[in-house]
Coordinates of N, CA, C and O in Angstrom, one line a residue:
M16 N -37.1 -115.3 -50.2 CA -37.8 -114.3 -50.9 C -37.4 -112.9 -50.4 O -37.3 -112.0 -51.2
V17 N -37.3 -112.8 -49.1 CA -36.9 -111.5 -48.5 C -35.5 -111.1 -48.9 O -35.3 -109.9 -49.3
L18 N -34.6 -112.0 -49.0 CA -33.2 -111.7 -49.4 C -33.2 -111.3 -50.9 O -32.6 -110.3 -51.2
V19 N -33.9 -112.0 -51.8 CA -34.0 -111.6 -53.2 C -34.6 -110.2 -53.3 O -34.1 -109.3 -54.1
H20 N -35.6 -109.9 -52.5 CA -36.2 -108.6 -52.6 C -35.2 -107.5 -52.1 O -35.1 -106.5 -52.8
K21 N -34.5 -107.8 -51.1 CA -33.4 -106.9 -50.6 C -32.4 -106.6 -51.7 O -32.0 -105.5 -51.9
L22 N -31.9 -107.7 -52.4 CA -30.9 -107.6 -53.4 C -31.4 -106.8 -54.6 O -30.6 -106.1 -55.2
L23 N -32.6 -107.0 -55.0 CA -33.1 -106.4 -56.3 C -33.9 -105.1 -56.1 O -34.1 -104.4 -57.1
S24 N -34.3 -104.8 -54.9 CA -35.0 -103.5 -54.7 C -34.0 -102.4 -54.7 O -32.9 -102.5 -54.2
G25 N -34.5 -101.3 -55.2 CA -33.6 -100.1 -55.3 C -33.9 -99.4 -56.6 O -34.5 -100.0 -57.5
K26 N -33.6 -98.1 -56.6 CA -33.9 -97.3 -57.8 C -33.1 -97.9 -59.0 O -31.9 -97.8 -59.1
R27 N -33.9 -98.5 -59.9 CA -33.4 -99.0 -61.2 C -32.4 -100.2 -61.2 O -31.8 -100.5 -62.1
K28 N -32.3 -100.9 -60.0 CA -31.5 -102.1 -60.0 C -31.9 -103.1 -61.0 O -31.1 -103.7 -61.7
L29 N -33.2 -103.4 -61.1 CA -33.7 -104.4 -62.1 C -33.4 -103.9 -63.5 O -33.0 -104.7 -64.4
T30 N -33.6 -102.6 -63.8 CA -33.3 -102.1 -65.1 C -31.8 -102.3 -65.5 O -31.5 -102.7 -66.6
I31 N -31.0 -102.0 -64.5 CA -29.5 -102.1 -64.7 C -29.2 -103.6 -65.0 O -28.4 -103.9 -65.9
L32 N -29.7 -104.5 -64.2 CA -29.4 -105.9 -64.4 C -29.9 -106.4 -65.7 O -29.2 -107.1 -66.4
W33 N -31.1 -105.9 -66.1 CA -31.7 -106.3 -67.4 C -30.8 -105.8 -68.5 O -30.5 -106.6 -69.5
L34 N -30.3 -104.6 -68.5 CA -29.4 -104.1 -69.5 C -28.1 -104.9 -69.6 O -27.7 -105.2 -70.7
L35 N -27.6 -105.2 -68.4 CA -26.3 -105.9 -68.4 C -26.5 -107.4 -68.7 O -25.5 -108.1 -68.9
S36 N -27.7 -107.9 -68.7 CA -27.9 -109.3 -69.0 C -27.6 -109.7 -70.5 O -27.3 -110.8 -70.8
N37 N -27.5 -108.7 -71.3 CA -27.3 -108.9 -72.7 C -25.9 -108.6 -73.2 O -25.4 -109.1 -74.2
R38 N -25.2 -107.7 -72.4 CA -23.9 -107.3 -72.9 C -23.1 -106.5 -71.8 O -23.7 -106.0 -70.8
V39 N -21.9 -106.4 -72.0 CA -21.0 -105.5 -71.2 C -21.3 -104.1 -71.5 O -21.4 -103.8 -72.7
M40 N -21.4 -103.2 -70.6 CA -21.6 -101.8 -70.8 C -20.7 -100.9 -70.0 O -20.3 -101.2 -68.9
R41 N -20.5 -99.7 -70.6 CA -19.8 -98.7 -69.9 C -20.8 -97.8 -69.1 O -22.0 -97.8 -69.4
Y42 N -20.3 -97.0 -68.2 CA -21.1 -96.2 -67.3 C -22.0 -95.3 -68.2 O -23.3 -95.2 -67.9
N43 N -21.5 -94.6 -69.1 CA -22.3 -93.6 -69.9 C -23.3 -94.3 -70.8 O -24.4 -93.7 -71.0
E44 N -23.0 -95.5 -71.2 CA -24.0 -96.3 -72.0 C -25.2 -96.6 -71.1 O -26.4 -96.5 -71.6
I45 N -25.0 -97.0 -69.9 CA -26.0 -97.3 -69.0 C -26.8 -96.1 -68.7 O -28.1 -96.1 -68.7
L46 N -26.1 -95.0 -68.4 CA -26.8 -93.7 -68.2 C -27.7 -93.3 -69.3 O -28.8 -92.8 -69.1
K47 N -27.3 -93.4 -70.5 CA -28.1 -93.1 -71.7 C -29.3 -94.0 -71.8 O -30.4 -93.5 -72.3
C48 N -29.2 -95.2 -71.4 CA -30.4 -96.1 -71.5 C -31.4 -95.9 -70.4 O -32.5 -96.4 -70.5
I49 N -31.1 -95.2 -69.4 CA -32.0 -94.8 -68.3 C -32.0 -93.3 -68.2 O -31.4 -92.8 -67.2
P50 N -32.8 -92.7 -69.0 CA -32.7 -91.2 -69.1 C -33.2 -90.5 -67.8 O -32.7 -89.3 -67.6
D51 N -34.0 -91.1 -67.0 CA -34.5 -90.3 -65.8 C -33.8 -90.6 -64.6 O -34.2 -90.3 -63.5
I52 N -32.6 -91.2 -64.7 CA -31.8 -91.5 -63.5 C -30.7 -90.4 -63.4 O -30.1 -90.0 -64.4
K53 N -30.4 -90.0 -62.1 CA -29.3 -89.1 -61.9 C -28.0 -89.9 -61.8 O -28.0 -91.0 -61.4
K54 N -26.9 -89.2 -62.1 CA -25.6 -89.8 -62.0 C -25.3 -90.4 -60.7 O -24.7 -91.5 -60.5
K55 N -25.6 -89.7 -59.6 CA -25.3 -90.1 -58.3 C -26.1 -91.4 -57.9 O -25.5 -92.3 -57.3
M56 N -27.3 -91.4 -58.4 CA -28.2 -92.6 -58.1 C -27.6 -93.8 -58.9 O -27.6 -94.9 -58.3
L57 N -27.3 -93.6 -60.1 CA -26.7 -94.7 -60.9 C -25.4 -95.3 -60.2 O -25.3 -96.5 -60.1
T58 N -24.6 -94.4 -59.8 CA -23.3 -94.8 -59.1 C -23.7 -95.6 -57.9 O -23.1 -96.6 -57.6
T59 N -24.6 -95.1 -57.1 CA -25.0 -95.8 -55.9 C -25.5 -97.2 -56.2 O -25.2 -98.2 -55.5
Q60 N -26.4 -97.3 -57.2 CA -27.0 -98.6 -57.5 C -25.9 -99.6 -58.1 O -26.0 -100.7 -57.8
L61 N -25.1 -99.0 -58.9 CA -24.0 -99.9 -59.5 C -23.1 -100.4 -58.3 O -22.7 -101.6 -58.3
R62 N -22.8 -99.6 -57.4 CA -21.9 -100.0 -56.3 C -22.6 -101.1 -55.4 O -22.0 -102.0 -55.0
S63 N -23.9 -100.9 -55.2 CA -24.7 -101.8 -54.4 C -24.7 -103.2 -55.1 O -24.5 -104.2 -54.5
L64 N -25.0 -103.2 -56.4 CA -25.0 -104.4 -57.2 C -23.7 -105.1 -57.2 O -23.6 -106.3 -57.1
E65 N -22.6 -104.3 -57.2 CA -21.3 -104.9 -57.2 C -21.0 -105.5 -55.8 O -20.4 -106.6 -55.7
E66 N -21.4 -104.8 -54.8 CA -21.1 -105.3 -53.4 C -21.9 -106.6 -53.2 O -21.4 -107.5 -52.4
D67 N -23.1 -106.7 -53.8 CA -23.9 -107.9 -53.7 C -23.5 -109.0 -54.7 O -24.1 -110.1 -54.8
H68 N -22.4 -108.8 -55.4 CA -21.8 -109.7 -56.4 C -22.7 -110.1 -57.6 O -22.6 -111.1 -58.2
L69 N -23.6 -109.2 -57.9 CA -24.5 -109.4 -59.0 C -23.9 -108.8 -60.3 O -24.3 -109.3 -61.4
I70 N -23.0 -107.9 -60.2 CA -22.3 -107.3 -61.3 C -20.8 -107.2 -61.0 O -20.5 -107.2 -59.8
T71 N -20.0 -107.1 -62.0 CA -18.6 -106.8 -61.8 C -18.2 -105.5 -62.5 O -18.8 -105.1 -63.5
R72 N -17.2 -104.8 -62.0 CA -16.7 -103.6 -62.6 C -15.3 -103.8 -63.0 O -14.4 -104.3 -62.1
R73 N -15.0 -103.6 -64.2 CA -13.6 -103.7 -64.7 C -13.1 -102.4 -65.1 O -13.7 -101.7 -65.9
I74 N -11.9 -102.0 -64.5 CA -11.3 -100.7 -64.7 C -10.0 -101.0 -65.6 O -9.2 -101.8 -65.2
Y75 N -9.9 -100.2 -66.7 CA -8.8 -100.3 -67.6 C -7.9 -99.1 -67.3 O -8.3 -98.0 -67.1
P76 N -6.6 -99.4 -67.2 CA -5.6 -98.3 -66.9 C -5.3 -97.4 -68.1 O -4.3 -97.5 -68.7
T77 N -6.3 -96.6 -68.4 CA -6.2 -95.7 -69.5 C -6.5 -94.3 -69.0 O -7.0 -94.1 -67.9
V78 N -6.2 -93.3 -69.8 CA -6.5 -91.9 -69.4 C -7.4 -91.4 -70.5 O -7.0 -91.3 -71.7
P79 N -8.7 -91.0 -70.2 CA -9.4 -91.3 -68.9 C -9.6 -92.7 -68.7 O -9.6 -93.5 -69.7
A80 N -9.9 -93.1 -67.5 CA -10.1 -94.5 -67.1 C -11.3 -95.0 -67.9 O -12.3 -94.4 -68.0
K81 N -11.2 -96.2 -68.4 CA -12.3 -96.9 -69.0 C -12.8 -97.9 -68.0 O -12.1 -98.8 -67.5
V82 N -14.1 -97.9 -67.8 CA -14.8 -98.7 -66.8 C -15.9 -99.5 -67.5 O -16.7 -98.9 -68.1
E83 N -15.9 -100.8 -67.3 CA -17.0 -101.6 -67.9 C -17.7 -102.4 -66.8 O -17.1 -102.8 -65.8
Y84 N -19.0 -102.6 -67.0 CA -19.8 -103.3 -66.0 C -20.4 -104.6 -66.7 O -20.7 -104.5 -67.9
E85 N -20.4 -105.7 -66.0 CA -20.9 -106.9 -66.6 C -21.6 -107.7 -65.5 O -21.3 -107.7 -64.3
I86 N -22.6 -108.4 -65.9 CA -23.4 -109.2 -65.0 C -22.5 -110.5 -64.6 O -21.8 -111.0 -65.5
T87 N -22.6 -110.9 -63.4 CA -21.8 -112.1 -62.9 C -22.7 -113.3 -63.2 O -23.8 -113.3 -63.5
E88 N -22.1 -114.5 -62.9 CA -22.8 -115.7 -63.1 C -24.0 -115.8 -62.1 O -25.0 -116.2 -62.5
I89 N -23.7 -115.4 -60.9 CA -24.9 -115.4 -59.9 C -25.9 -114.3 -60.3 O -27.1 -114.6 -60.1
G90 N -25.5 -113.2 -60.9 CA -26.4 -112.2 -61.4 C -27.2 -112.7 -62.5 O -28.4 -112.4 -62.6
K91 N -26.7 -113.6 -63.3 CA -27.4 -114.2 -64.5 C -28.6 -115.0 -64.0 O -29.6 -115.2 -64.7
Q92 N -28.5 -115.5 -62.8 CA -29.6 -116.3 -62.2 C -30.9 -115.4 -62.0 O -32.0 -115.9 -61.8
T93 N -30.7 -114.1 -62.0 CA -31.9 -113.2 -61.8 C -32.6 -113.0 -63.1 O -33.8 -112.6 -63.1
V94 N -32.0 -113.4 -64.3 CA -32.6 -113.1 -65.6 C -34.0 -113.9 -65.7 O -35.0 -113.2 -66.1
P95 N -34.1 -115.1 -65.3 CA -35.4 -115.8 -65.4 C -36.5 -115.1 -64.5 O -37.6 -115.0 -64.9
I96 N -36.0 -114.6 -63.4 CA -37.0 -113.9 -62.5 C -37.5 -112.6 -63.2 O -38.7 -112.3 -63.2
M97 N -36.6 -111.9 -63.8 CA -36.9 -110.7 -64.5 C -37.8 -111.0 -65.7 O -38.8 -110.2 -66.0
E98 N -37.5 -112.1 -66.4 CA -38.4 -112.5 -67.6 C -39.8 -112.8 -67.1 O -40.8 -112.4 -67.7
M99 N -39.9 -113.5 -66.0 CA -41.2 -113.8 -65.4 C -42.0 -112.6 -65.0 O -43.2 -112.4 -65.2
M100 N -41.2 -111.6 -64.4 CA -41.9 -110.3 -64.1 C -42.3 -109.6 -65.3 O -43.4 -109.0 -65.3
H101 N -41.6 -109.6 -66.4 CA -41.9 -109.0 -67.6 C -43.2 -109.6 -68.2 O -44.2 -108.9 -68.5
H102 N -43.3 -111.0 -68.2 CA -44.5 -111.7 -68.7 C -45.7 -111.4 -67.8 O -46.8 -111.2 -68.3
F103 N -45.5 -111.3 -66.5 CA -46.6 -111.0 -65.6 C -47.1 -109.6 -65.9 O -48.3 -109.4 -65.9
G104 N -46.2 -108.6 -66.1 CA -46.6 -107.3 -66.4 C -47.4 -107.2 -67.7 O -48.4 -106.5 -67.7
I105 N -47.0 -107.9 -68.7 CA -47.8 -107.9 -69.9 C -49.2 -108.5 -69.7 O -50.2 -107.9 -70.1
S106 N -49.2 -109.6 -69.0 CA -50.5 -110.2 -68.7 C -51.4 -109.3 -67.9 O -52.6 -109.2 -68.1
Y107 N -50.8 -108.6 -66.9 CA -51.5 -107.7 -66.0 C -52.1 -106.6 -66.9 O -53.3 -106.2 -66.7
I108 N -51.3 -106.0 -67.7 CA -51.7 -104.9 -68.6 C -52.9 -105.4 -69.5 O -53.9 -104.7 -69.7
N109 N -52.7 -106.5 -70.1 CA -53.7 -107.0 -71.0 C -55.0 -107.3 -70.2 O -56.1 -107.1 -70.8
T110 N -55.0 -107.7 -69.0 CA -56.2 -108.0 -68.2 C -56.8 -106.7 -67.7 O -58.1 -106.6 -67.8
F111 N -56.0 -105.8 -67.3 CA -56.6 -104.6 -66.7 C -56.4 -103.3 -67.5 O -56.4 -102.2 -66.9
H112 N -56.1 -103.4 -68.8 CA -55.8 -102.2 -69.6 C -56.8 -101.2 -69.5 O -56.6 -100.0 -69.3
D113 N -58.1 -101.6 -69.7 CA -59.2 -100.6 -69.7 C -59.3 -99.9 -68.4 O -59.4 -98.6 -68.3
E114 N -59.2 -100.6 -67.3 CA -59.3 -100.0 -66.0 C -58.1 -99.1 -65.7 O -58.3 -98.0 -65.2
M115 N -56.9 -99.5 -66.1 CA -55.7 -98.6 -66.0 C -55.8 -97.3 -66.8 O -55.5 -96.3 -66.3
T116 N -56.4 -97.4 -68.0 CA -56.6 -96.3 -68.8 C -57.5 -95.3 -68.2 O -57.3 -94.1 -68.1
L117 N -58.6 -95.8 -67.7 CA -59.6 -95.0 -67.0 C -59.1 -94.3 -65.8 O -59.3 -93.1 -65.5
R118 N -58.3 -95.0 -65.0 CA -57.6 -94.5 -63.8 C -56.7 -93.4 -64.2 O -56.6 -92.3 -63.5
K119 N -55.9 -93.5 -65.2 CA -55.0 -92.5 -65.6 C -55.7 -91.2 -66.1 O -55.3 -90.1 -65.8
R120 N -56.8 -91.4 -66.8 CA -57.6 -90.2 -67.2 C -58.2 -89.5 -66.1 O -58.3 -88.3 -66.1
A121 N -58.5 -90.2 -65.0 CA -59.1 -89.6 -63.9 C -58.1 -88.8 -63.1 O -58.5 -87.8 -62.4
E122 N -56.9 -89.1 -63.2 CA -55.8 -88.4 -62.4 C -55.6 -87.1 -63.1 O -55.3 -86.1 -62.9

């Protein structure tokens, strides 16, 4: 559990993996799908995911260079975990919606 937490924790790593679980994407596509991320942070997280073998980066020899990111087979094993987290989040919101709304209003 500690290893999985280490691999998946980080600014937007889960979001990046979730996006790549459905298709191959280029850098700017990923950037557009996560509007509140800075370019440097996205680059850092992509490199980390690549170093951990959860995604691959394919560079095409064109000018300008075309770079695509894809989830790896081992990375695909995280998809059921993310789906369970999604379902838990929905359940949590449904259970505590009123309390969460009141808390937001108080802030």
